[in-house]
Coordinates of C-alpha atoms in Angstrom, one line a residue:
X801 CA -59.1 -59.7 82.9
X802 CA -56.9 -59.4 79.7
X803 CA -57.7 -57.5 76.5
X804 CA -55.6 -57.9 73.4
X805 CA -54.6 -55.1 70.9
X806 CA -51.5 -53.9 69.0
X807 CA -48.6 -52.8 71.3
X808 CA -46.8 -53.9 74.5
X809 CA -48.4 -54.9 77.9
X810 CA -50.0 -52.4 80.3
X811 CA -51.5 -52.7 83.7
X812 CA -54.5 -50.5 84.7
X813 CA -55.1 -50.6 88.4
X814 CA -58.3 -48.4 88.9
X815 CA -61.4 -49.1 91.0
X816 CA -63.5 -46.4 89.3
X817 CA -65.2 -48.1 86.3
X818 CA -65.5 -44.8 84.4
X819 CA -61.9 -43.9 84.8
X820 CA -60.8 -47.4 84.1
X821 CA -62.7 -47.5 80.8
X822 CA -61.2 -44.2 79.7
X823 CA -57.7 -45.5 80.4
X824 CA -58.4 -48.8 78.6
X825 CA -59.8 -47.0 75.7
X826 CA -56.6 -44.9 75.3
X827 CA -54.4 -48.0 75.7
X828 CA -56.3 -50.5 73.4
X829 CA -54.8 -49.1 70.2
X830 CA -51.3 -49.0 71.8
X831 CA -50.9 -52.3 73.6
X832 CA -51.2 -55.9 72.7
X833 CA -52.2 -56.9 76.2
X834 CA -54.1 -55.0 78.8
X835 CA -54.4 -56.2 82.4
X836 CA -57.2 -54.7 84.6
X837 CA -57.3 -54.7 88.4
X838 CA -59.8 -52.9 90.7
X839 CA -57.7 -53.3 93.9
X840 CA -54.2 -54.0 95.3
X841 CA -54.6 -57.7 95.7
X842 CA -55.7 -58.4 92.1
X843 CA -52.9 -56.1 90.8
X844 CA -50.2 -57.8 92.9
X845 CA -51.3 -61.2 91.6
X846 CA -51.1 -60.0 88.0
X847 CA -47.7 -58.5 88.7
X848 CA -46.5 -61.9 89.9
X849 CA -47.5 -63.5 86.6
X850 CA -46.1 -60.8 84.3
X851 CA -44.2 -57.5 84.6
X852 CA -46.0 -55.0 82.4
X853 CA -44.2 -52.5 80.0
X854 CA -46.3 -49.7 81.5
X855 CA -48.6 -49.3 84.6
X856 CA -51.4 -46.8 85.4
X857 CA -52.2 -46.8 89.1
X858 CA -55.0 -44.8 90.7
X859 CA -53.8 -42.9 93.7
X860 CA -56.9 -44.0 95.7
X861 CA -56.6 -47.7 94.8
X862 CA -58.2 -49.8 97.4
X863 CA -55.5 -51.6 99.5
X864 CA -52.9 -48.9 98.9
X865 CA -51.5 -47.4 95.7
X866 CA -48.2 -46.7 97.4
X867 CA -47.6 -50.5 97.9
X868 CA -48.3 -51.3 94.3
X869 CA -46.2 -48.4 93.0
X870 CA -43.2 -49.5 95.2
X871 CA -43.5 -53.1 93.9
X872 CA -43.5 -51.8 90.3
X873 CA -40.3 -49.9 91.0
X874 CA -38.4 -52.8 92.6
X875 CA -34.9 -53.6 91.1
X876 CA -35.4 -55.8 88.0
X877 CA -38.8 -54.2 87.2
X878 CA -38.5 -50.3 87.0
X879 CA -41.8 -50.2 85.2
X880 CA -42.8 -46.8 83.7
X881 CA -45.5 -45.6 86.0
X882 CA -48.5 -43.2 85.7
X883 CA -50.2 -42.1 88.9
X884 CA -53.8 -40.9 88.4
X885 CA -56.4 -39.2 90.7
X886 CA -57.0 -35.9 92.4
X887 CA -54.1 -33.6 93.3
X888 CA -54.6 -34.4 97.0
X889 CA -54.7 -38.2 96.4
X890 CA -51.5 -38.0 94.3
X891 CA -49.8 -35.9 96.9
X892 CA -50.5 -38.4 99.7
X893 CA -49.0 -41.2 97.7
X894 CA -45.9 -39.3 96.8
X895 CA -45.4 -38.4 100.4
X896 CA -45.5 -42.1 101.3
X897 CA -43.1 -43.5 98.7
X898 CA -40.3 -42.2 96.6
X899 CA -41.2 -42.6 92.9
X900 CA -38.5 -40.8 90.8
X901 CA -39.6 -40.3 87.2
X902 CA -43.3 -41.0 87.9
X903 CA -45.8 -39.3 85.6
X904 CA -49.1 -37.9 87.0
X905 CA -52.5 -37.5 85.4
X906 CA -55.2 -35.6 87.3
X907 CA -58.8 -36.3 86.8
X908 CA -60.6 -35.5 84.7
X909 CA -58.2 -36.7 82.1
X910 CA -56.9 -34.8 79.1
X911 CA -57.2 -37.7 76.7
X912 CA -55.0 -36.2 74.0
X913 CA -52.1 -35.3 76.3
X914 CA -52.4 -38.6 78.2
X915 CA -52.3 -40.6 74.9
X916 CA -49.1 -38.8 73.9
X917 CA -47.6 -39.5 77.3
X918 CA -48.5 -43.2 76.9
X919 CA -46.9 -43.3 73.4
X920 CA -43.7 -41.8 74.8
X921 CA -43.5 -44.2 77.8
X922 CA -44.2 -47.2 75.6
X923 CA -41.5 -46.2 73.1
X924 CA -39.1 -45.8 76.0
X925 CA -40.0 -49.2 77.4
X926 CA -39.6 -50.8 74.0
X927 CA -36.1 -49.2 73.6
X928 CA -35.1 -50.3 77.1
X929 CA -36.3 -53.8 76.4
X930 CA -34.4 -53.9 73.1
X931 CA -31.3 -52.7 74.9
X932 CA -31.7 -55.3 77.6
X933 CA -32.2 -58.0 74.9
X934 CA -29.1 -56.8 73.0
X935 CA -27.1 -56.8 76.2
X936 CA -28.2 -60.3 77.1
X937 CA -27.3 -61.5 73.6
X938 CA -23.9 -59.8 74.0
X939 CA -23.3 -61.6 77.3
X940 CA -24.2 -65.0 75.7
X941 CA -22.0 -64.4 72.8
X942 CA -19.2 -63.4 75.2
X943 CA -19.6 -66.6 77.2
X944 CA -19.5 -68.7 74.0
X945 CA -16.1 -67.2 73.1
X946 CA -13.4 -69.8 73.7
X947 CA -10.7 -67.2 74.6
X948 CA -10.9 -65.0 77.7
X949 CA -12.8 -61.8 77.1
X950 CA -14.1 -58.9 79.2
X951 CA -16.2 -55.8 78.6
X952 CA -14.8 -52.7 80.3
X953 CA -16.1 -49.2 80.8
X954 CA -14.0 -46.6 82.6
X955 CA -12.7 -48.4 85.6
X956 CA -15.7 -50.8 85.7
X957 CA -15.9 -54.4 84.6
X958 CA -19.2 -54.8 82.9
X959 CA -19.0 -58.5 82.0
X960 CA -16.4 -61.3 82.1
X961 CA -16.9 -64.4 80.1
X962 CA -16.6 -68.0 81.3
X963 CA -13.1 -68.6 79.8
X964 CA -11.6 -65.7 81.7
X965 CA -13.4 -66.7 85.0
X966 CA -12.1 -70.2 84.6
X967 CA -8.5 -68.9 84.2
X968 CA -9.0 -66.8 87.4
X969 CA -10.4 -69.8 89.2
X970 CA -13.8 -68.1 89.8
X971 CA -17.3 -69.4 89.3
X972 CA -19.2 -66.3 88.4
X973 CA -19.1 -62.5 87.9
X974 CA -20.8 -62.3 91.3
X975 CA -17.9 -64.0 92.9
X976 CA -15.4 -61.7 91.2
X977 CA -17.3 -58.7 92.6
X978 CA -18.0 -60.1 96.0
X979 CA -14.2 -60.8 96.6
X980 CA -13.4 -57.2 95.6
X981 CA -11.2 -58.2 92.7
X982 CA -9.9 -55.8 90.1
X983 CA -8.3 -57.0 86.9
X984 CA -5.1 -55.2 87.6
X985 CA -4.5 -57.6 90.5
X986 CA -4.0 -60.4 88.0
X987 CA -1.3 -58.7 86.0
X988 CA 2.2 -60.2 86.5
X989 CA 3.8 -56.9 85.4
X990 CA 3.1 -53.3 86.7
X991 CA -0.3 -52.2 85.4
X992 CA -0.6 -49.4 82.8
X993 CA -0.5 -46.0 84.5
X994 CA -3.9 -45.0 83.0
X995 CA -5.5 -48.3 84.1
X996 CA -6.3 -51.4 82.2
X997 CA -9.6 -50.2 80.7
X998 CA -8.1 -46.9 79.4
X999 CA -5.1 -48.9 78.1
X1000 CA -7.5 -51.3 76.2
X1001 CA -9.4 -48.4 74.6
X1002 CA -6.1 -46.9 73.5
X1003 CA -5.1 -50.3 72.2
X1004 CA -8.2 -50.3 70.0
X1005 CA -7.1 -47.0 68.5
X1006 CA -3.5 -48.0 67.7
X1007 CA -3.0 -47.0 64.1
X1008 CA 0.0 -49.3 63.7
X1009 CA -2.0 -52.4 64.9
X1010 CA 1.0 -53.5 67.0
X1011 CA 1.2 -56.7 69.0
X1012 CA 0.5 -56.2 72.7
X1013 CA 0.9 -58.9 75.3
X1014 CA -0.3 -59.3 78.9
X1015 CA 1.2 -61.7 81.5
X1016 CA -1.5 -62.9 83.9
X1017 CA -1.2 -64.7 87.2
X1018 CA -3.5 -65.3 90.1
X1019 CA -2.9 -63.6 93.5
X1020 CA -3.9 -66.7 95.3
X1021 CA -1.3 -68.8 93.4
X1022 CA 1.9 -66.8 93.5
X1023 CA 4.1 -69.8 92.9
X1024 CA 2.8 -70.5 89.5
X1025 CA 4.5 -68.9 86.4
X1026 CA 2.4 -66.3 84.6
X1027 CA 0.6 -67.1 81.4
X1028 CA 1.2 -64.9 78.4
X1029 CA -1.7 -63.6 76.3
X1030 CA -1.9 -61.7 73.0
X1031 CA -4.3 -58.8 73.7
X1032 CA -6.8 -57.3 71.2
X1033 CA -9.4 -54.6 71.8
X1034 CA -12.4 -53.3 70.0
X1035 CA -14.4 -50.2 70.9
X1036 CA -18.1 -50.7 71.7
X1037 CA -21.0 -48.2 71.7
X1038 CA -20.9 -46.0 74.8
X1039 CA -18.3 -43.7 76.2
X1040 CA -15.1 -45.4 77.2
X1041 CA -16.5 -48.9 76.6
X1042 CA -14.5 -51.6 74.9
X1043 CA -14.1 -55.4 74.5
X1044 CA -10.7 -56.8 75.5
X1045 CA -10.0 -60.4 74.3
X1046 CA -7.0 -62.5 75.0
X1047 CA -5.4 -65.3 73.1
X1048 CA -3.1 -67.7 75.1
X1049 CA 0.3 -67.6 73.5
X1050 CA 2.2 -69.0 76.5
X1051 CA 3.6 -72.0 74.5
X1052 CA 4.6 -69.7 71.6
X1053 CA 6.3 -67.3 74.0
X1054 CA 8.2 -70.2 75.5
X1055 CA 9.3 -71.4 72.1
X1056 CA 10.3 -67.8 71.2
X1057 CA 12.4 -67.5 74.3
X1058 CA 14.0 -70.9 73.6
X1059 CA 14.9 -69.7 70.1
X1060 CA 16.3 -66.5 71.6
X1061 CA 18.3 -68.5 74.1
X1062 CA 19.7 -70.7 71.3
X1063 CA 20.7 -67.5 69.4
X1064 CA 22.0 -65.5 72.3
X1065 CA 23.2 -67.8 75.1
X1066 CA 25.9 -70.3 75.6
X1067 CA 24.0 -73.6 76.1
X1068 CA 26.3 -74.9 78.9
X1069 CA 26.7 -71.9 81.2
X1070 CA 23.7 -69.8 80.1
X1071 CA 26.0 -66.8 79.8
X1072 CA 25.8 -64.7 76.6
X1073 CA 27.5 -66.2 73.6
X1074 CA 30.2 -64.5 71.7
X1075 CA 27.9 -63.3 69.0
X1076 CA 25.5 -61.6 71.5
X1077 CA 28.6 -60.2 73.4
X1078 CA 29.6 -58.3 70.3
X1079 CA 26.1 -56.9 70.0
X1080 CA 26.0 -55.9 73.7
X1081 CA 29.5 -54.3 73.5
X1082 CA 28.5 -52.2 70.4
X1083 CA 25.3 -51.0 72.1
X1084 CA 27.0 -50.1 75.4
X1085 CA 29.9 -48.4 73.6
X1086 CA 27.5 -46.3 71.6
X1087 CA 25.7 -45.3 74.8
X1088 CA 28.9 -44.5 76.6
X1089 CA 30.1 -42.3 73.7
X1090 CA 26.8 -40.5 73.4
X1091 CA 26.3 -39.7 77.1
X1092 CA 29.9 -39.5 78.2
X1093 CA 29.6 -42.2 80.8
X1094 CA 32.3 -44.8 81.6
X1095 CA 32.3 -48.3 80.3
X1096 CA 34.7 -51.0 81.5
X1097 CA 35.4 -54.6 80.3
X1098 CA 36.6 -57.5 82.5
X1099 CA 38.2 -60.5 80.8
X1100 CA 38.9 -63.5 83.0
X1101 CA 40.4 -67.0 82.4
X1102 CA 40.3 -70.0 84.7
X1103 CA 43.8 -70.9 85.8
X1104 CA 45.1 -74.4 84.9
X1105 CA 41.8 -75.4 83.3
X1106 CA 43.4 -77.9 81.1
X1107 CA 44.7 -79.8 84.1
X1108 CA 41.2 -80.0 85.4
X1109 CA 40.0 -81.6 82.2
X1110 CA 43.0 -83.9 82.0
X1111 CA 42.9 -85.2 85.6
X1112 CA 39.2 -85.1 86.4
X1113 CA 37.6 -85.5 82.9
X1114 CA 35.6 -83.2 80.7
X1115 CA 32.4 -83.6 82.7
X1116 CA 34.1 -82.2 85.7
X1117 CA 35.5 -79.4 83.5
X1118 CA 31.9 -78.6 82.3
X1119 CA 30.7 -78.6 85.9
X1120 CA 33.4 -76.1 86.8
X1121 CA 32.3 -73.8 84.0
X1122 CA 28.7 -73.9 85.1
X1123 CA 29.5 -73.3 88.7
X1124 CA 31.9 -70.5 87.8
X1125 CA 29.3 -68.7 85.7
X1126 CA 26.8 -69.0 88.6
X1127 CA 29.3 -67.5 91.1
X1128 CA 30.1 -64.7 88.7
X1129 CA 26.5 -63.9 88.2
X1130 CA 25.9 -63.7 91.9
X1131 CA 28.5 -61.0 92.2
X1132 CA 27.4 -58.8 89.3
X1133 CA 25.1 -55.7 89.3
X1134 CA 21.8 -55.8 87.4
X1135 CA 23.3 -53.7 84.6
X1136 CA 26.4 -55.9 84.1
X1137 CA 26.4 -58.6 81.4
X1138 CA 28.3 -61.9 81.5
X1139 CA 29.4 -63.7 78.4
X1140 CA 31.4 -66.8 77.6
X1141 CA 34.2 -65.6 75.3
X1142 CA 35.5 -69.0 74.4
X1143 CA 36.7 -72.2 76.2
X1144 CA 37.4 -71.1 79.8
X1145 CA 37.4 -67.4 79.1
X1146 CA 34.5 -65.1 80.2
X1147 CA 33.8 -61.4 79.7
X1148 CA 31.9 -59.0 82.0
X1149 CA 30.6 -55.8 80.3
X1150 CA 30.3 -53.2 83.1
X1151 CA 28.6 -50.0 82.1
X1152 CA 28.7 -46.9 84.2
X1153 CA 32.0 -47.6 86.1
X1154 CA 35.6 -46.5 85.4
X1155 CA 38.7 -48.6 85.7
X1156 CA 39.2 -48.2 89.4
X1157 CA 35.6 -49.4 90.2
X1158 CA 36.0 -52.2 87.6
X1159 CA 39.1 -53.3 89.6
X1160 CA 36.9 -53.5 92.7
X1161 CA 34.3 -55.5 90.9
X1162 CA 36.9 -57.8 89.5
X1163 CA 38.5 -58.4 92.9
X1164 CA 35.1 -59.4 94.3
X1165 CA 34.6 -61.8 91.5
X1166 CA 38.1 -63.2 92.0
X1167 CA 37.4 -63.9 95.7
X1168 CA 34.0 -65.4 94.8
X1169 CA 35.8 -67.9 92.5
X1170 CA 38.8 -68.7 94.8
X1171 CA 37.0 -68.4 98.1
X1172 CA 35.4 -71.8 98.3
X1173 CA 36.1 -75.2 96.7
X1174 CA 34.2 -76.2 93.6
X1175 CA 32.0 -79.3 93.8
X1176 CA 33.7 -81.1 90.9
X1177 CA 37.3 -79.9 91.2
X1178 CA 38.1 -78.5 94.6
X1179 CA 39.9 -75.2 94.7
X1180 CA 39.7 -73.2 91.4
X1181 CA 41.2 -69.8 90.7
X1182 CA 40.9 -67.3 87.8
X1183 CA 43.0 -64.4 86.5
X1184 CA 41.4 -61.1 85.5
X1185 CA 42.4 -58.4 83.0
X1186 CA 40.6 -55.0 82.8
X1187 CA 40.2 -52.2 80.3
X1188 CA 38.1 -49.0 80.0
X1189 CA 36.4 -48.1 76.7
X1190 CA 37.8 -44.8 75.3
X1191 CA 35.7 -43.4 72.4
X1192 CA 35.9 -43.2 69.5
X1193 CA 37.8 -46.6 69.5
X1194 CA 36.0 -49.8 68.5
X1195 CA 34.9 -52.0 71.4
X1196 CA 37.2 -54.7 70.0
X1197 CA 40.2 -52.5 70.9
X1198 CA 39.0 -52.3 74.5
X1199 CA 38.8 -56.1 74.6
X1200 CA 42.3 -56.4 73.1
X1201 CA 43.7 -54.2 75.9
X1202 CA 41.8 -56.3 78.5
X1203 CA 43.3 -59.4 77.0
X1204 CA 46.8 -57.9 77.3
X1205 CA 46.1 -57.2 80.9
X1206 CA 44.9 -60.7 81.4
X1207 CA 48.2 -62.0 79.9
X1208 CA 50.1 -59.9 82.5
X1209 CA 47.9 -61.4 85.3
X1210 CA 48.8 -64.9 84.1
X1211 CA 52.5 -64.0 83.9
X1212 CA 52.5 -62.4 87.3
X1213 CA 51.4 -65.6 89.1
X1214 CA 47.7 -66.1 88.3
X1215 CA 44.7 -65.6 90.6
X1216 CA 45.0 -61.9 90.4
X1217 CA 43.5 -58.8 88.9
X1218 CA 45.5 -56.7 86.4
X1219 CA 44.2 -53.4 84.9
X1220 CA 45.4 -52.2 81.6
X1221 CA 48.8 -50.5 81.7
X1222 CA 47.9 -47.1 80.3
X1223 CA 44.5 -46.4 78.7
X1224 CA 44.7 -44.3 75.5
X1225 CA 43.6 -40.7 75.6
X1226 CA 40.1 -39.9 74.4
X1227 CA 39.8 -38.0 71.2
X1228 CA 38.9 -34.3 71.8

């Protein structure tokens, strides 16, 4: 039987008519709906129709108060629960089922104290219900966002929207959890040391509002290139909780790299162009002067390149330049930089090695060029000139000495490595 009043919904499961009437009287002014039950079967039927905001269960309820109390505390319900009766009846129920947070009210009731307890429980239920509604609204808004978004707290992923799940190739948050994924698995680059969630919260507090990008890939699709996203973060209520949103800027990133390539690379050989070479030389020379580390320059020129163009055509000459750059790159260290100096001349900037080790590097490169026929021209050779940077000279002076050494290599029969004759003394 339902009775309507002013507040939430309460279930009163009590077989004793007197006790039930006292409880209903206390709840009528506090609840908009009261559900009465005088036994377990009737109470379980009502629970199947509606989950109450508060439940009062007699410890001696016919059919078993422990069964009803356990049902009220199942996941997804967690109904605030009052257990009433004698001390002995209440003890028997609590020995049967674990009911953390249950409130007890012994008969005869203290109406004033019990009314205050009802007010407190209903207020808590209303707050919990409001929070759940707010969280459900947040999840819906998150799902409606067109860009990937995730709510993080500590190391936990609280929610992922549909756009992010689509990118990951997943159907649901449940699938994400069941497969044991963590977001760091999808980063193409090493993850932040403090973890992605802590990084995102720090991103939200960045006073400079700098641009931050993440490159994401899928561990099940290693052959696909990563996508580039602009990351933005906002703090949410709750300790360590934040919203991380991503905007796909892959196309913009590709365009940016193409523009950088146009500005920095030789379009034929993909080696650095002369303008970028000057910038690299200046940077490396400053670093060598500051830390007292060696820096060497290797200048090379293809032997008889004009004859290749004249006899085989300029397309063959271009093919030789491309293949030569590829062979040179294969013989360089990661820190070395290859640049096309002009025509058939190339420069290798080799930080961290002196003239003797630069000669070893140049000899390896010479053998890489001359050791096997070129597809478009057969056997091709190159001559090499070396110089070591000596501060405080300008890098151009080092290049000039390498050019003089290259001239001697040409004059000495070509297909050879020639170091500078006598490096200048460093300034004290």
